[in-house]
Coordinates of C-alpha atoms in Angstrom, one line a residue:
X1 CA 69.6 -67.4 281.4
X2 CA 67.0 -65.8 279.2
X3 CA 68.4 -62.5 281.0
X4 CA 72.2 -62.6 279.4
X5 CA 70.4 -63.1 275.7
X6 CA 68.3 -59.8 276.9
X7 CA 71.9 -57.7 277.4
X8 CA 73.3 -59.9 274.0
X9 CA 70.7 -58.2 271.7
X10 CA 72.1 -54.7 272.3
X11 CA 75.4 -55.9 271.6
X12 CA 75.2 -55.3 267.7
X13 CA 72.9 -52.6 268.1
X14 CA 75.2 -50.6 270.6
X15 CA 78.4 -52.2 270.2
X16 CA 80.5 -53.0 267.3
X17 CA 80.2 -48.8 266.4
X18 CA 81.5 -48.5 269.9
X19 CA 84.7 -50.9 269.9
X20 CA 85.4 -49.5 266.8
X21 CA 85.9 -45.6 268.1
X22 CA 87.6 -47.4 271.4
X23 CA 89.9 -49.4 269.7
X24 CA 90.4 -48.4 266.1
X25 CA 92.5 -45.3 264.8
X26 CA 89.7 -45.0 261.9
X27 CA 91.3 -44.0 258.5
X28 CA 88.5 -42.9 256.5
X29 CA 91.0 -41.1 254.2
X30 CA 90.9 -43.3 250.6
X31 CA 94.3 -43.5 250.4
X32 CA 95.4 -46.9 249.5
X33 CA 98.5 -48.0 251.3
X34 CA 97.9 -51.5 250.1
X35 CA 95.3 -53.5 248.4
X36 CA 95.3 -55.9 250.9
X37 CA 94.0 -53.7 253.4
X38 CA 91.3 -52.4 251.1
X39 CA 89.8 -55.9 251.6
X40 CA 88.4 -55.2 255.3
X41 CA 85.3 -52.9 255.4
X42 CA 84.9 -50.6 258.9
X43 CA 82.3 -53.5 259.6
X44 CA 84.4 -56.0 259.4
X45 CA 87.1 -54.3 261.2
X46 CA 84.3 -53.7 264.0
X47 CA 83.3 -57.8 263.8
X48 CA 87.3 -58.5 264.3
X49 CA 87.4 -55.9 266.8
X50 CA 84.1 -57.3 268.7
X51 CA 85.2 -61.5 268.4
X52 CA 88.3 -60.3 270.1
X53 CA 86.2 -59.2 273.3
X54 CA 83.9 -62.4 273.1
X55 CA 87.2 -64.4 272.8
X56 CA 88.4 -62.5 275.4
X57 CA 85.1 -63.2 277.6
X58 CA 85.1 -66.8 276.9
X59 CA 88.9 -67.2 278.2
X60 CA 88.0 -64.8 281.3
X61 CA 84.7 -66.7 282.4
X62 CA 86.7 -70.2 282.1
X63 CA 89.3 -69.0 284.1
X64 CA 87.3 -67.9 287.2
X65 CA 84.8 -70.4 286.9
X66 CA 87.9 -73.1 286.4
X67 CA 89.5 -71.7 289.4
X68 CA 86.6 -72.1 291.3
X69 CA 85.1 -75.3 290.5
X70 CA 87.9 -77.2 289.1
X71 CA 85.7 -78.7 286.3
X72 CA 88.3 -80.2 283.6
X73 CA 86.1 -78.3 280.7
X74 CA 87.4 -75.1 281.9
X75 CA 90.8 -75.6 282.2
X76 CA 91.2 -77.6 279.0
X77 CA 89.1 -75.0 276.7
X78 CA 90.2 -71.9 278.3
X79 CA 93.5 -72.7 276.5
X80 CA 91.8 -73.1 273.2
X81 CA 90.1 -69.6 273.9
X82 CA 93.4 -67.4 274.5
X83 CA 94.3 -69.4 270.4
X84 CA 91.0 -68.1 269.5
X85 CA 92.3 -64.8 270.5
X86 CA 95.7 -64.9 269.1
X87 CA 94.5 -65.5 265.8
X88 CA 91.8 -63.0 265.6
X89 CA 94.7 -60.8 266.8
X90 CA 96.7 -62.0 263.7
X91 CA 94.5 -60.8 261.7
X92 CA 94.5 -57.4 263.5
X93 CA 97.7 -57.0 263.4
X94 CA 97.6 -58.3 260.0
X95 CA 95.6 -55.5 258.4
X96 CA 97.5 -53.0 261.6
X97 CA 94.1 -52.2 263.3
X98 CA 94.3 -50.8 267.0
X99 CA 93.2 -53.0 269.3
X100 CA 93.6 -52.9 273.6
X101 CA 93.3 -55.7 275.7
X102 CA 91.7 -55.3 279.7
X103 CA 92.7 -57.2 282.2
X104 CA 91.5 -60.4 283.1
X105 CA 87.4 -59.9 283.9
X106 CA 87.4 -56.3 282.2
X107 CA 86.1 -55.4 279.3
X108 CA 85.9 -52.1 276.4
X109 CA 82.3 -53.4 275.6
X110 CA 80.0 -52.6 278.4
X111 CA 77.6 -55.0 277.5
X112 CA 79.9 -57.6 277.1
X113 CA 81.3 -56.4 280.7
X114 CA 77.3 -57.2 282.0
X115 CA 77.3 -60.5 280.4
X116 CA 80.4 -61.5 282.2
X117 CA 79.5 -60.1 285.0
X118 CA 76.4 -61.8 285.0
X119 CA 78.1 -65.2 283.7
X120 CA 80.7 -64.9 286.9
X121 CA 77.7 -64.2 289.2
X122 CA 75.7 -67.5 287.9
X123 CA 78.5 -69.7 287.8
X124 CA 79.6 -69.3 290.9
X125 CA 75.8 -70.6 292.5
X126 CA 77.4 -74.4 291.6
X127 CA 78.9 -76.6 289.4
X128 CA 75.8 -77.4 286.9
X129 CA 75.2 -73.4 286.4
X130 CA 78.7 -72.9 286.0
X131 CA 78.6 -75.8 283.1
X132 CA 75.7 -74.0 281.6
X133 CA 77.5 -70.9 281.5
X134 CA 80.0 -72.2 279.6
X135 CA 77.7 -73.8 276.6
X136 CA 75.6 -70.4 276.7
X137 CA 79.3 -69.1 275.9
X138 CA 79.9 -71.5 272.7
X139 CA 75.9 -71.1 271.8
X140 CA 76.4 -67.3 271.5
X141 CA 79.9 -67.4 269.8
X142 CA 78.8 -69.5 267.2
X143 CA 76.0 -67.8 266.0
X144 CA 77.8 -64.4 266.1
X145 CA 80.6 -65.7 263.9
X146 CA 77.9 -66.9 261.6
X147 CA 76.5 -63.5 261.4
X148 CA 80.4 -62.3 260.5
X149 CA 81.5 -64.8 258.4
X150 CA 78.1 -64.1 256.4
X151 CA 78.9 -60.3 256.0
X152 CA 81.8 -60.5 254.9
X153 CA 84.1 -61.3 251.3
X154 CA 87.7 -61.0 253.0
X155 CA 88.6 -64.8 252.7
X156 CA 91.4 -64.6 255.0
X157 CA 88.6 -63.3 257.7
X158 CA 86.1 -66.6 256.8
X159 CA 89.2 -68.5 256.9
X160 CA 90.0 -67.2 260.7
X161 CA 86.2 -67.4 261.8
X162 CA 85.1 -70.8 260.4
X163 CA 87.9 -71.8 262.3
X164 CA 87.0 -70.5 265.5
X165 CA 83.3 -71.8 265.0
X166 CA 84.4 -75.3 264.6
X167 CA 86.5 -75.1 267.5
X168 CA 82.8 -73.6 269.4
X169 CA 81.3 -76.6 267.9
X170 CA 83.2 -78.9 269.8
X171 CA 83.7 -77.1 273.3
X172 CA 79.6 -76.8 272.7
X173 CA 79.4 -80.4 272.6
X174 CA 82.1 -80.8 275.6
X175 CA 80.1 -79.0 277.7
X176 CA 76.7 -80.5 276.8
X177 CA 78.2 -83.8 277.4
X178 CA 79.2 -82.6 280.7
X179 CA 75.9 -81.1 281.6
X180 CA 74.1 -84.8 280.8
X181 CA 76.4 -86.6 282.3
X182 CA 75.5 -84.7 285.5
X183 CA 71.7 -85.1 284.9
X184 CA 70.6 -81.9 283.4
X185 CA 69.5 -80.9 280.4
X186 CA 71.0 -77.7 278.3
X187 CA 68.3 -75.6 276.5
X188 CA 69.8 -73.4 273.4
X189 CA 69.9 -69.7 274.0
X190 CA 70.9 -68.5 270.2
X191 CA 71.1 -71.2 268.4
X192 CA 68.5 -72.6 266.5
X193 CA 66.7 -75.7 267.5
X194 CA 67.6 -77.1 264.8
X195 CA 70.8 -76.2 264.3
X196 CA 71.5 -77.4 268.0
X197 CA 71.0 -80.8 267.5
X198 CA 72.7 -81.1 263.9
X199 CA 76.0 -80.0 266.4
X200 CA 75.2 -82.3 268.8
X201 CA 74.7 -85.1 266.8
X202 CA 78.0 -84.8 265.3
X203 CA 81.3 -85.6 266.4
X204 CA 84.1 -83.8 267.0
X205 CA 85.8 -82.1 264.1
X206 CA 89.1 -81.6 263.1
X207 CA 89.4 -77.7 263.3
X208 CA 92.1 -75.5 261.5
X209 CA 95.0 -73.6 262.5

C-alpha cells in the first residue's frame, strides 16, 4: 500500500490549485457581497472543494468493493460517506462555490482518480485487501482534515470537518476491528503511530450532525 501514499503526496502539491480552476468560478474581485462569504479564503475553498472528492472516493470505493465482497463494513459506511458528502456540499452551497460531481468511480482530481483506481484494483484480489483498503481510506481522511481544519479560522468549516473526522475515527476502528478479527494486522499509512493507537484505543464516539 506504500504505492497509494506515493500518488497521495502529490495531491496537495498538484491538486487543491487544480480543483479549484475545475470546479470554482474564482471571484478575485474584492467586492463584498456578504461578510459571511469573506470568511472562506481560496484555500479553504480549495480544501472544501478537495474533501468533497475524498468523500466522494470513500463512497465510490465502498460501493464497488461492497458489491463485490458483501462485507457489512461497506455497505453500512458507504451510507455515512454520501452524509459526509452532503454536508461538505452544505457548506458549498452555503458560501455558493461551483462544485461538479462525476459519476460513480470518476473523478476531477487525477490523482485522486489513481488512488481509486488503484484502491478498486487491490480490493478486488480478496476480502482482507479489500478491508485494508477501506482503513487506508479513513487513515488518509483523517489526517487531511486535520491538515484543513488547522488552516483554517471559518468556524462553521472546523464545525463541518471535526465532524467528518470523528465519524473517520470510528469507520477506522470498524474496519481495523474487521481486519483482526480475520487475523491480520493493519499497519498505518498516514497516521502517526501514535496517533493510531490513541484512536484505536478509544471507543466509538458520538459524532455531530
Amino acid at each position: 500500500m506504500k504505492l497509494f501514499r506515493q500518488i497521495r503526496s502529490n495531491l496537495f502539491i498538484f491538486g487543491l490549485p487544480l480543483l479549484l480552476a475545475v470546479f470554482s468560478c474564482n471571484n478575485d474581485d474584492s467586492s463584498v457581497a456578504d461578510q459571511e462569504n469573506t470568511n472562506l479564503t481560496n484555500d479553504d475553498n480549495a480544501a472544501l472543494l478537495f474533501m468533497l472528492e475524498e468523500e466522494k472516493l470513500a463512497r465510490d470505493t465502498y460501493t464497488y468493493l461492497g458489491d463485490l465482497w458483501n462485507i457489512n463494513q461497506f455497505s453500512n459506511i458507504k451510507k455515512s460517506e454520501q452524509s459526509h458528502m452532503n454536508a461538505v456540499i452544505g457548506l458549498l452551497d452555503q458560501y455558493d462555490i461551483s462544485y461538479s460531481l462525476l459519476a460513480y468511480g470518476e473523478f476531477n482530481n487525477p490523482d485522486i482518480q489513481k488512488l481509486y483506481d488503484q484502491f478498486i484494483e487491490y480490493g478486488s484480489e480478496n476480502k482482507a485487501n479489500a478491508l485494508e483498503v477501506g482503513a487506508n481510506i479513513e487513515d488518509l481522511d483523517i489526517v487531511d482534515l486535520a491538515k484543513f481544519i488547522d488552516a483554517t479560522t471559518n468556524s462553521a468549516m472546523i464545525q463541518v470537518f471535526e465532524s467528518l473526522q470523528c465519524g473517520s475515527r470510528n469507520h477506522l476502528r470498524s474496519f481495523v476491528n474487521a481486519i483482526e478479527l480475520s487475523g491480520n494486522t493493519y499497519e498505518p499509512q498516514y497516521l502517526t503511530q501514535e496517533d493510531y493507537i490513541l484512536i484505536i484505543n478509544d471507543s466509538q464516539e458520538q459524532c455531530g450532525p
